[in-house]
PDB file of C-alpha atoms (C1' of nucleotides) in Angstrom:
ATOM      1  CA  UNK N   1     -31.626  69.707   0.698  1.00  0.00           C
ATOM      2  CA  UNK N   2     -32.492  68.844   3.668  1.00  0.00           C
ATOM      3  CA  UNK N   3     -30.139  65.717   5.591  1.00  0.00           C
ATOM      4  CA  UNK N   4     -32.517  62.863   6.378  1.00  0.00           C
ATOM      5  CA  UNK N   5     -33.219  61.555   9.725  1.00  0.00           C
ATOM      6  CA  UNK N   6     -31.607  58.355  11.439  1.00  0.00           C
ATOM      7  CA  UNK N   7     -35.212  56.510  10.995  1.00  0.00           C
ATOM      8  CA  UNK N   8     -34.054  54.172  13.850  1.00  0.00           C
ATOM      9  CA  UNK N   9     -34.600  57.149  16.181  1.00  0.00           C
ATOM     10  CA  UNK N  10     -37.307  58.716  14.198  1.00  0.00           C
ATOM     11  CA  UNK N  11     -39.659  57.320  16.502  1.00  0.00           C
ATOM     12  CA  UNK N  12     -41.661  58.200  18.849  1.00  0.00           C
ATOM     13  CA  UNK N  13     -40.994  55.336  21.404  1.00  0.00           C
ATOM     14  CA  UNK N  14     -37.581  54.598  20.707  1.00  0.00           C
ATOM     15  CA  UNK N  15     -36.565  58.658  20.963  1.00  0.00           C
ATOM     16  CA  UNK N  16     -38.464  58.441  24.161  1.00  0.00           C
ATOM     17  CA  UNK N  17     -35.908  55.240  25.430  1.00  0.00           C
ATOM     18  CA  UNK N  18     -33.220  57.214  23.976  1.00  0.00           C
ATOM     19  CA  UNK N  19     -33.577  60.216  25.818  1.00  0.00           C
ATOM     20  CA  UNK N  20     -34.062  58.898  29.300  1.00  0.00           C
ATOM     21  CA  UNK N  21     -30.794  57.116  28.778  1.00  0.00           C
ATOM     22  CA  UNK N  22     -29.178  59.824  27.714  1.00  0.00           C
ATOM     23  CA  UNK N  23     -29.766  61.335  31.109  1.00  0.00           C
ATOM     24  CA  UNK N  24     -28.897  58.438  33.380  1.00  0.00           C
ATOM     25  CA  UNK N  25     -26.131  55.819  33.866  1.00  0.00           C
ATOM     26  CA  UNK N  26     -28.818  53.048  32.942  1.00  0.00           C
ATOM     27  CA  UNK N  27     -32.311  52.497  33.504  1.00  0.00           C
ATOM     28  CA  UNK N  28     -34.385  48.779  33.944  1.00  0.00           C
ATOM     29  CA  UNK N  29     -37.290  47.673  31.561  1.00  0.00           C
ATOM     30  CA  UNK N  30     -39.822  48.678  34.593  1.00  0.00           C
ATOM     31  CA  UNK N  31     -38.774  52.226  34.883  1.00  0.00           C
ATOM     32  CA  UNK N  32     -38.848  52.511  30.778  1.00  0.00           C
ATOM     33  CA  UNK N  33     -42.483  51.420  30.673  1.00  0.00           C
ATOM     34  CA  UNK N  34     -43.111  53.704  33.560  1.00  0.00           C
ATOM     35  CA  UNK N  35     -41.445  56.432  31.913  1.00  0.00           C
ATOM     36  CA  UNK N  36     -42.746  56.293  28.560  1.00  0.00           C
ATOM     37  CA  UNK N  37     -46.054  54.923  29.359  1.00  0.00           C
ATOM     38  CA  UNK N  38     -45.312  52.497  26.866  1.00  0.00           C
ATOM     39  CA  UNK N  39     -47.095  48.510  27.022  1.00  0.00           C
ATOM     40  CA  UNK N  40     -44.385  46.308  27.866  1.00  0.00           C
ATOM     41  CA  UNK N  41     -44.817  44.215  24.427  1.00  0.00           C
ATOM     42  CA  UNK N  42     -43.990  47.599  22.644  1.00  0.00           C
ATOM     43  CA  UNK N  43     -40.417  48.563  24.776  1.00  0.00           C
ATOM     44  CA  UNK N  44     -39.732  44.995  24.387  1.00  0.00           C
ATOM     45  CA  UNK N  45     -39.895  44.875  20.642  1.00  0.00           C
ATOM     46  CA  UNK N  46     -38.323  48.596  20.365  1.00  0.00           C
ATOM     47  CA  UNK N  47     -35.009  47.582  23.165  1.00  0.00           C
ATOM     48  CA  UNK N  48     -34.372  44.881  20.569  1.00  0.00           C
ATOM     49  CA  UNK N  49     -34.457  46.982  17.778  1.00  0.00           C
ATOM     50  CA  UNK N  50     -31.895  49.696  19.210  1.00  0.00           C
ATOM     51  CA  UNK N  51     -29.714  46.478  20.822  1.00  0.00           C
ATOM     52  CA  UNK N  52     -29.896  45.029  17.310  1.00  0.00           C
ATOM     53  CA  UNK N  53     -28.259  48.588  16.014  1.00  0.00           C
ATOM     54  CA  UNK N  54     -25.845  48.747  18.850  1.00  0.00           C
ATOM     55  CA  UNK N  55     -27.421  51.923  20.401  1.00  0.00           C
ATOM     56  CA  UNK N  56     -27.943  50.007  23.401  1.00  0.00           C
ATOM     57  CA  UNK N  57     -26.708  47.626  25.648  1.00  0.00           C
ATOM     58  CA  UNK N  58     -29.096  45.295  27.494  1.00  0.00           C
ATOM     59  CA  UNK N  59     -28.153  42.757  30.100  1.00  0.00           C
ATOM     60  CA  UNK N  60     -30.282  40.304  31.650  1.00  0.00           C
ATOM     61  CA  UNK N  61     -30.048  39.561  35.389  1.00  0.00           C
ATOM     62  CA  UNK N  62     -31.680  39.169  38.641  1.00  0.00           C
ATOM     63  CA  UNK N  63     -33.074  41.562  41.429  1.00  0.00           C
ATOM     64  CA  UNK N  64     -33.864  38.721  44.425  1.00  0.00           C
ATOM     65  CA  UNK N  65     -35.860  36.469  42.296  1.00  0.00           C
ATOM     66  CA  UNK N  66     -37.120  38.623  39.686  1.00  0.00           C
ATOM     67  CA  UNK N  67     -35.683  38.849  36.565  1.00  0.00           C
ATOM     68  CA  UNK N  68     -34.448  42.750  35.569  1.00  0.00           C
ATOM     69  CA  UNK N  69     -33.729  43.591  32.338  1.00  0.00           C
ATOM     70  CA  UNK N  70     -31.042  46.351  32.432  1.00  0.00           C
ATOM     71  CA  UNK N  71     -30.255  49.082  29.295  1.00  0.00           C
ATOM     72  CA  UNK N  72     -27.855  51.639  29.007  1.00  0.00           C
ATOM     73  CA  UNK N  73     -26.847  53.530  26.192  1.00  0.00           C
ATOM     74  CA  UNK N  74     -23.557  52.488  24.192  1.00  0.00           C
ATOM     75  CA  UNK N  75     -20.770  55.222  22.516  1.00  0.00           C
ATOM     76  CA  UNK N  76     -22.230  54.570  18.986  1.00  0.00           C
ATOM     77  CA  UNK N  77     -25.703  55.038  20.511  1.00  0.00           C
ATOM     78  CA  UNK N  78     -24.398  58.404  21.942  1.00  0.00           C
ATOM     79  CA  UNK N  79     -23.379  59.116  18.702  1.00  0.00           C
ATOM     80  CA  UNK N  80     -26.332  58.312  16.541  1.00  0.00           C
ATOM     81  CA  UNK N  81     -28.130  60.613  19.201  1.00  0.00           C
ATOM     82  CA  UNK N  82     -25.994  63.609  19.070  1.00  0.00           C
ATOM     83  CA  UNK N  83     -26.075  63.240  14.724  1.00  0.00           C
ATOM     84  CA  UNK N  84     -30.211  63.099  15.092  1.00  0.00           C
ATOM     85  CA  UNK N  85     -30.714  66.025  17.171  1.00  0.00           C
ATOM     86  CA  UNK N  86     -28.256  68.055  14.861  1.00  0.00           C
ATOM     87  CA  UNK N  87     -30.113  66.987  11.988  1.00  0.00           C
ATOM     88  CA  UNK N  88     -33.756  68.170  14.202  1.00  0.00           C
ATOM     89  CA  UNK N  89     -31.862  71.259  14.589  1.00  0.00           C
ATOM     90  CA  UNK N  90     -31.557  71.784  10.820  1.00  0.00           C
ATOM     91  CA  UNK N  91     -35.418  71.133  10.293  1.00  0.00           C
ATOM     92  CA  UNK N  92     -36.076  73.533  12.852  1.00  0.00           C
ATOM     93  CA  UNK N  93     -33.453  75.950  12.848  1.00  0.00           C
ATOM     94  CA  UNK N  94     -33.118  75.676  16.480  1.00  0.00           C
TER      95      UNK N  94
ATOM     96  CA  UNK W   1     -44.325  60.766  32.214  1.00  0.00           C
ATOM     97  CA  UNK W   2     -42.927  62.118  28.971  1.00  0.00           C
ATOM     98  CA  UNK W   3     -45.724  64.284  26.500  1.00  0.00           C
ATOM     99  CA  UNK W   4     -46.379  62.476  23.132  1.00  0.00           C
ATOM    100  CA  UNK W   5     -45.126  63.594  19.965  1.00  0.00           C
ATOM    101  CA  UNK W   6     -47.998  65.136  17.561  1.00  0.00           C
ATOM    102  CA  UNK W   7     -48.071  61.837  14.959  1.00  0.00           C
ATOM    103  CA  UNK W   8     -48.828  64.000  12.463  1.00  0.00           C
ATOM    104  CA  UNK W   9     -45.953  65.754  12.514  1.00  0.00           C
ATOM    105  CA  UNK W  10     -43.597  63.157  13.934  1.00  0.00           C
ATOM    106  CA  UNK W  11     -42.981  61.978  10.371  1.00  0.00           C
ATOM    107  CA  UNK W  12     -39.742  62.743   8.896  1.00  0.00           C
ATOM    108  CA  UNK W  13     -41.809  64.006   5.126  1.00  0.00           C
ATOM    109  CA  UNK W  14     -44.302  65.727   6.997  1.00  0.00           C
ATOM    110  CA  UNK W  15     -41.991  67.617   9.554  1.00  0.00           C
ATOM    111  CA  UNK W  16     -39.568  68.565   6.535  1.00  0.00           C
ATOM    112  CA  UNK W  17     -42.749  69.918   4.949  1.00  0.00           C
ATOM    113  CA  UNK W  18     -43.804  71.910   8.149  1.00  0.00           C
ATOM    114  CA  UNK W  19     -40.215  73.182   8.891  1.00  0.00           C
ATOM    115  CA  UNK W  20     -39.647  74.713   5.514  1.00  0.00           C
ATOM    116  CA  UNK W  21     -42.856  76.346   5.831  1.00  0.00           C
ATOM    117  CA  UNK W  22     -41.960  77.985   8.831  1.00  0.00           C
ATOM    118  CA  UNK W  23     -39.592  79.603   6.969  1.00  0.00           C
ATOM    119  CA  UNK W  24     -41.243  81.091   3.690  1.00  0.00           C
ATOM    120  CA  UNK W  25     -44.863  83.094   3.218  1.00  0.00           C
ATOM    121  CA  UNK W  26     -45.593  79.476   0.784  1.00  0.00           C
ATOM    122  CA  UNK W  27     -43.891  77.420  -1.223  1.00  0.00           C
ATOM    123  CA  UNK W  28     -45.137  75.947  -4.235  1.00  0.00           C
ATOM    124  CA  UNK W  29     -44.989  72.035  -4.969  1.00  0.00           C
ATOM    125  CA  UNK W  30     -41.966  71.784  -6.860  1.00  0.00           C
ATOM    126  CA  UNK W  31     -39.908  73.470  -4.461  1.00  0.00           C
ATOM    127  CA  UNK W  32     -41.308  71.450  -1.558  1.00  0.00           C
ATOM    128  CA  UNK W  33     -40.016  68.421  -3.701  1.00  0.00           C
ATOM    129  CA  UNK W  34     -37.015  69.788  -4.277  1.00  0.00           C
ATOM    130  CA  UNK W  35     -36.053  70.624  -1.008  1.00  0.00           C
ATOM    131  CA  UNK W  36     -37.121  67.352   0.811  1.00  0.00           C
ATOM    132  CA  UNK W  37     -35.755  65.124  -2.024  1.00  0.00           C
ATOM    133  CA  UNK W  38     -38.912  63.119  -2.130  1.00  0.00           C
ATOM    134  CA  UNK W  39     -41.013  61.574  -4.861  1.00  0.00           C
ATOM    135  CA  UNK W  40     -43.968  63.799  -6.393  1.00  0.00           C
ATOM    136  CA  UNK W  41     -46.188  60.803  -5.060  1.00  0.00           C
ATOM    137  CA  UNK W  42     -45.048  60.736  -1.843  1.00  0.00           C
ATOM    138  CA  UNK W  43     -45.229  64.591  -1.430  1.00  0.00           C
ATOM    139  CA  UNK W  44     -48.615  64.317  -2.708  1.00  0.00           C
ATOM    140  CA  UNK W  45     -50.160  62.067   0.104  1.00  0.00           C
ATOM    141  CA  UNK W  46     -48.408  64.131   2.681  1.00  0.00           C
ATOM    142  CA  UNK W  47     -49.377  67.432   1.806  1.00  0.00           C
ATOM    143  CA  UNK W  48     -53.086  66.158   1.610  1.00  0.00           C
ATOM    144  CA  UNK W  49     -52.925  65.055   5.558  1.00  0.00           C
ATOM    145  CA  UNK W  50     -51.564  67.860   6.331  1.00  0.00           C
ATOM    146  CA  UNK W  51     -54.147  70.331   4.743  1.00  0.00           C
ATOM    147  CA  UNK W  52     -57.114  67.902   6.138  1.00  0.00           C
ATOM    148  CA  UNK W  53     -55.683  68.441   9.481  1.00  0.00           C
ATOM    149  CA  UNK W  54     -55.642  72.414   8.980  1.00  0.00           C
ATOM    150  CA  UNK W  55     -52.270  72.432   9.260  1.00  0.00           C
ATOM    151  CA  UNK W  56     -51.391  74.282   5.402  1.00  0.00           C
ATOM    152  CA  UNK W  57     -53.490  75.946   3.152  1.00  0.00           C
ATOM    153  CA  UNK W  58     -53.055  74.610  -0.350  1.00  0.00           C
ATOM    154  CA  UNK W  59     -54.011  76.841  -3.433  1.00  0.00           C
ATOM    155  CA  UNK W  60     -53.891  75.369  -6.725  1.00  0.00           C
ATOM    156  CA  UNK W  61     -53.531  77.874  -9.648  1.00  0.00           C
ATOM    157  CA  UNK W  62     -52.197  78.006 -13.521  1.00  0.00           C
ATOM    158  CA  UNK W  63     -48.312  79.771 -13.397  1.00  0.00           C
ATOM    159  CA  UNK W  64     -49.084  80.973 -17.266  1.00  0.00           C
ATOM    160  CA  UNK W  65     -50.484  77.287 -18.769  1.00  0.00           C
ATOM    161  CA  UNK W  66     -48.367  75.152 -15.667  1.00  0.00           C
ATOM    162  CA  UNK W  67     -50.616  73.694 -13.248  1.00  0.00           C
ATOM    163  CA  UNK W  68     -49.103  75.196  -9.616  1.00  0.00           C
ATOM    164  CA  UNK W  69     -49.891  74.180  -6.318  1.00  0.00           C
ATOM    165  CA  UNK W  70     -49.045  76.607  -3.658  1.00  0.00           C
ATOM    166  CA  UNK W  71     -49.023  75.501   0.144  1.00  0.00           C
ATOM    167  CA  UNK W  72     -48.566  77.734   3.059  1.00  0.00           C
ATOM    168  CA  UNK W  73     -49.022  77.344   7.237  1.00  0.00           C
ATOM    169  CA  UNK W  74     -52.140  78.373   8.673  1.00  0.00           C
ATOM    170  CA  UNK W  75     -52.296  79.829  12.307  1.00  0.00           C
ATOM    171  CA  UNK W  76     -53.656  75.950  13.353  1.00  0.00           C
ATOM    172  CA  UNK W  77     -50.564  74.987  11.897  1.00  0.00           C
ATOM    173  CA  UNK W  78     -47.785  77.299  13.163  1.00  0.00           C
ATOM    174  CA  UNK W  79     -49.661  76.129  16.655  1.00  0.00           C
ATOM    175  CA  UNK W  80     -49.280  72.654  16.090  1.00  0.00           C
ATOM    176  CA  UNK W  81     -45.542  72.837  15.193  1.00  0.00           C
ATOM    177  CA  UNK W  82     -44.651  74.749  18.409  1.00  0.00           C
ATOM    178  CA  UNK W  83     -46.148  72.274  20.736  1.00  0.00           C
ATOM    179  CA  UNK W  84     -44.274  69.935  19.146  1.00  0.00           C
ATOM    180  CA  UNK W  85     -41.145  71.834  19.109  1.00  0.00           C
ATOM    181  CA  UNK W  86     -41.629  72.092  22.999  1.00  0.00           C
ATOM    182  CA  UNK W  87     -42.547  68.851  23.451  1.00  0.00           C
ATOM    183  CA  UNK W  88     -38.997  67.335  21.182  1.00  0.00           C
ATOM    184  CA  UNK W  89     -37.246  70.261  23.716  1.00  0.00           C
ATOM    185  CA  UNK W  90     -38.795  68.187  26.724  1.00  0.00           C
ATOM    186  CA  UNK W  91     -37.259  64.693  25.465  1.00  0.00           C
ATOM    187  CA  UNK W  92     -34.034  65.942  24.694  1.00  0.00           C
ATOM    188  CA  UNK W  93     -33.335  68.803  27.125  1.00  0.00           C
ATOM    189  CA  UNK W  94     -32.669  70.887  24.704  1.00  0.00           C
TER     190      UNK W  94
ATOM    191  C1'  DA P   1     -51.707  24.441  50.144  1.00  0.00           C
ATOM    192  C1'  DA P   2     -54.330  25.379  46.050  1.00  0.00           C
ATOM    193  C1'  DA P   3     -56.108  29.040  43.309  1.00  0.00           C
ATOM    194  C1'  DA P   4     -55.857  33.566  41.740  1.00  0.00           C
ATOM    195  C1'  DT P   5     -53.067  37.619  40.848  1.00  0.00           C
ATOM    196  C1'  DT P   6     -48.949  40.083  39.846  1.00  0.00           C
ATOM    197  C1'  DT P   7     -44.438  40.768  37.841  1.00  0.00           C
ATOM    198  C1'  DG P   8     -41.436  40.862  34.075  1.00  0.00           C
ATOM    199  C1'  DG P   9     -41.125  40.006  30.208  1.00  0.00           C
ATOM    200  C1'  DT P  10     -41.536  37.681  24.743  1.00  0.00           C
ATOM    201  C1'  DT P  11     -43.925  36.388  20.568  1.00  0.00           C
ATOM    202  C1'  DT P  12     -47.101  37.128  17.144  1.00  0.00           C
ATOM    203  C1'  DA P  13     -50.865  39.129  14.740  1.00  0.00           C
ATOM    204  C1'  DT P  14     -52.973  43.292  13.214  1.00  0.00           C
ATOM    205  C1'  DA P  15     -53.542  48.072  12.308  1.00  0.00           C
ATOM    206  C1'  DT P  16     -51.263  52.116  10.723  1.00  0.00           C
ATOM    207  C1'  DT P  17     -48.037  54.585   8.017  1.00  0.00           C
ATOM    208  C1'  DA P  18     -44.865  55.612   4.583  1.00  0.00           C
ATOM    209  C1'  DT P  19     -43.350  55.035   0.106  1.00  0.00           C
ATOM    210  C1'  DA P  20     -42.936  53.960  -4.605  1.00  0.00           C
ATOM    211  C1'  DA P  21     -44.887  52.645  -8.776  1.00  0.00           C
ATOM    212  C1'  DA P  22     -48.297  53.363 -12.040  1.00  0.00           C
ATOM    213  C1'  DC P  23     -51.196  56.434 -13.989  1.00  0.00           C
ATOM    214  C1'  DT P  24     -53.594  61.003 -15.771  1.00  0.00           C
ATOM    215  C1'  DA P  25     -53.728  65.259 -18.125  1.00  0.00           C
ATOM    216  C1'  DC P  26     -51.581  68.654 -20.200  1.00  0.00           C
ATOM    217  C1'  DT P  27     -47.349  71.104 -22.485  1.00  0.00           C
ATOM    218  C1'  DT P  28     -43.197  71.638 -24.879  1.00  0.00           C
ATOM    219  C1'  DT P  29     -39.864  70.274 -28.155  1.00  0.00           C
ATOM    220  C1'  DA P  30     -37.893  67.824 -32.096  1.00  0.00           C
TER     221       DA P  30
ATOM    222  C1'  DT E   1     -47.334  64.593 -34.777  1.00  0.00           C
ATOM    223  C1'  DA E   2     -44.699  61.705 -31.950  1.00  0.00           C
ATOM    224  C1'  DA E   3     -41.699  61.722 -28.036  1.00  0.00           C
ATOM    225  C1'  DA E   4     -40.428  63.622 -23.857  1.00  0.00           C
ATOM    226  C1'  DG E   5     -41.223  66.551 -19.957  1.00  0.00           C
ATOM    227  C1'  DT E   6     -44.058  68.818 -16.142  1.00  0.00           C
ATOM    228  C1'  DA E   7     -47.177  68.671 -12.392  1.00  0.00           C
ATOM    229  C1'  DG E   8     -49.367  66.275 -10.080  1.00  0.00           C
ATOM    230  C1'  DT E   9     -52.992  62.030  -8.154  1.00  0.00           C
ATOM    231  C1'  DT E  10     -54.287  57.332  -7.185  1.00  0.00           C
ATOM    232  C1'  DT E  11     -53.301  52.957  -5.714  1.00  0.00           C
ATOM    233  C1'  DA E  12     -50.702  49.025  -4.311  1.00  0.00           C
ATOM    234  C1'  DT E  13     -47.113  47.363  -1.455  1.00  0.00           C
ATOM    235  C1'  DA E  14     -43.534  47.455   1.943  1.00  0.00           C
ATOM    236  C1'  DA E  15     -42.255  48.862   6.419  1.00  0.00           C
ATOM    237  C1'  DT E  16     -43.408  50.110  11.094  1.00  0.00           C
ATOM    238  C1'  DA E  17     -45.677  50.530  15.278  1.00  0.00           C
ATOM    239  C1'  DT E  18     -48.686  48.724  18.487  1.00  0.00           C
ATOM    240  C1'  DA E  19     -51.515  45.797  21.114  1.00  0.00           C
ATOM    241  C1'  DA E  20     -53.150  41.440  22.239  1.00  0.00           C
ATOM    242  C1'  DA E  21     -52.053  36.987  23.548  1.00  0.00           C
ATOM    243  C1'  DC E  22     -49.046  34.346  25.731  1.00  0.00           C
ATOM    244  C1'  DC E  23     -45.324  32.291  29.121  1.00  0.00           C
ATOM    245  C1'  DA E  24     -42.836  31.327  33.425  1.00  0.00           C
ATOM    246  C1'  DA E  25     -41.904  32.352  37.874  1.00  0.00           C
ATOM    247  C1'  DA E  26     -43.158  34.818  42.167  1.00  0.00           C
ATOM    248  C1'  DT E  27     -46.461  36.567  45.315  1.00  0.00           C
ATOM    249  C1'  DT E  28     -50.793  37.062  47.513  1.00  0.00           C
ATOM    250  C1'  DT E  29     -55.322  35.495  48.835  1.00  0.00           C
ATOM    251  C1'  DT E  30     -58.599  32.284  50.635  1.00  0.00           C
TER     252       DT E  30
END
DNA sequence: AAAATTTGGTTTATATTATAAACTACTTTA
DNA sequence: TAAAGTAGTTTATAATATAAACCAAATTTT
């Protein structure tokens, strides 16, 4: 049988946030959007839901005057990546 | 800008589905069941999005007085899957 | 300097999707 | 022949994703 997939990542928006900060050292709620192309109501809701799981840490801060809202991946969020792209790899026999 | 993920086969059923098709010349609907773990119902709705997309060929037949429903890939199919095999490859680097 | 626009978000309502429960039709077994 | 099993479908509900509406502060325009 097949293993199921972590449905927290099983989507196409939060894989997307998951994936860019896999790459970098952290990454700001502008660049995100940019990135995924995403509307800003939609990262917003989906950067709670991985900072509610702990996949993410998000901290809230100032650039000049402008507010910047700054995520970067946690350990267990490195984790719960690495188990979700073994489990892909299953599916797909890559 | 990252590529978006077919929705029709970024669903954990649906991808199991397509993946162990990939795999076999067809598989008939118990087997399908068994090997994803889901609920006959469940399977059901699935396999019927994925054969009004073009995506599997689904047969239905009598296995001696049994009612059998066969399901294989069709070319459209095999397509779709490998774009979005590229396209998971191009969020996760793989 | 007041009004309009932009930036950087959050909240909330709605549309979509997935899933399970209920059901149908037929078969096998006790 | 009644009960239980097989192979599914239909339908109702729960979960999820998404966009629209909103807010507050900053910036730009007139």
């Amino acid at each position: 049988m097949l293993r199921t997939l972590n449905p927290l990542l099983h989507s196409e928006l939060r894989l997307a946030i998951m994936s860019i900060l896999l790459g970098v050292e952290s990454a700001d709620f502008t660049f995100l959007r940019e990135q995924t192309g995403s509307t800003a109501g939609n990262l917003s809701v989906q950067l709670d839901k991985l900072a509610s799981a702990g996949y993410i840490a998000v901290e809230k801060s100032f650039r000049g005057k402008m507010p910047c809202t700054t995520c970067s991946l946690t350990a267990e969020g490195r984790v719960a990546m690495n188990e979700y792209v073994e489990t892909l790899k299953q599916y797909l026999k890559l």
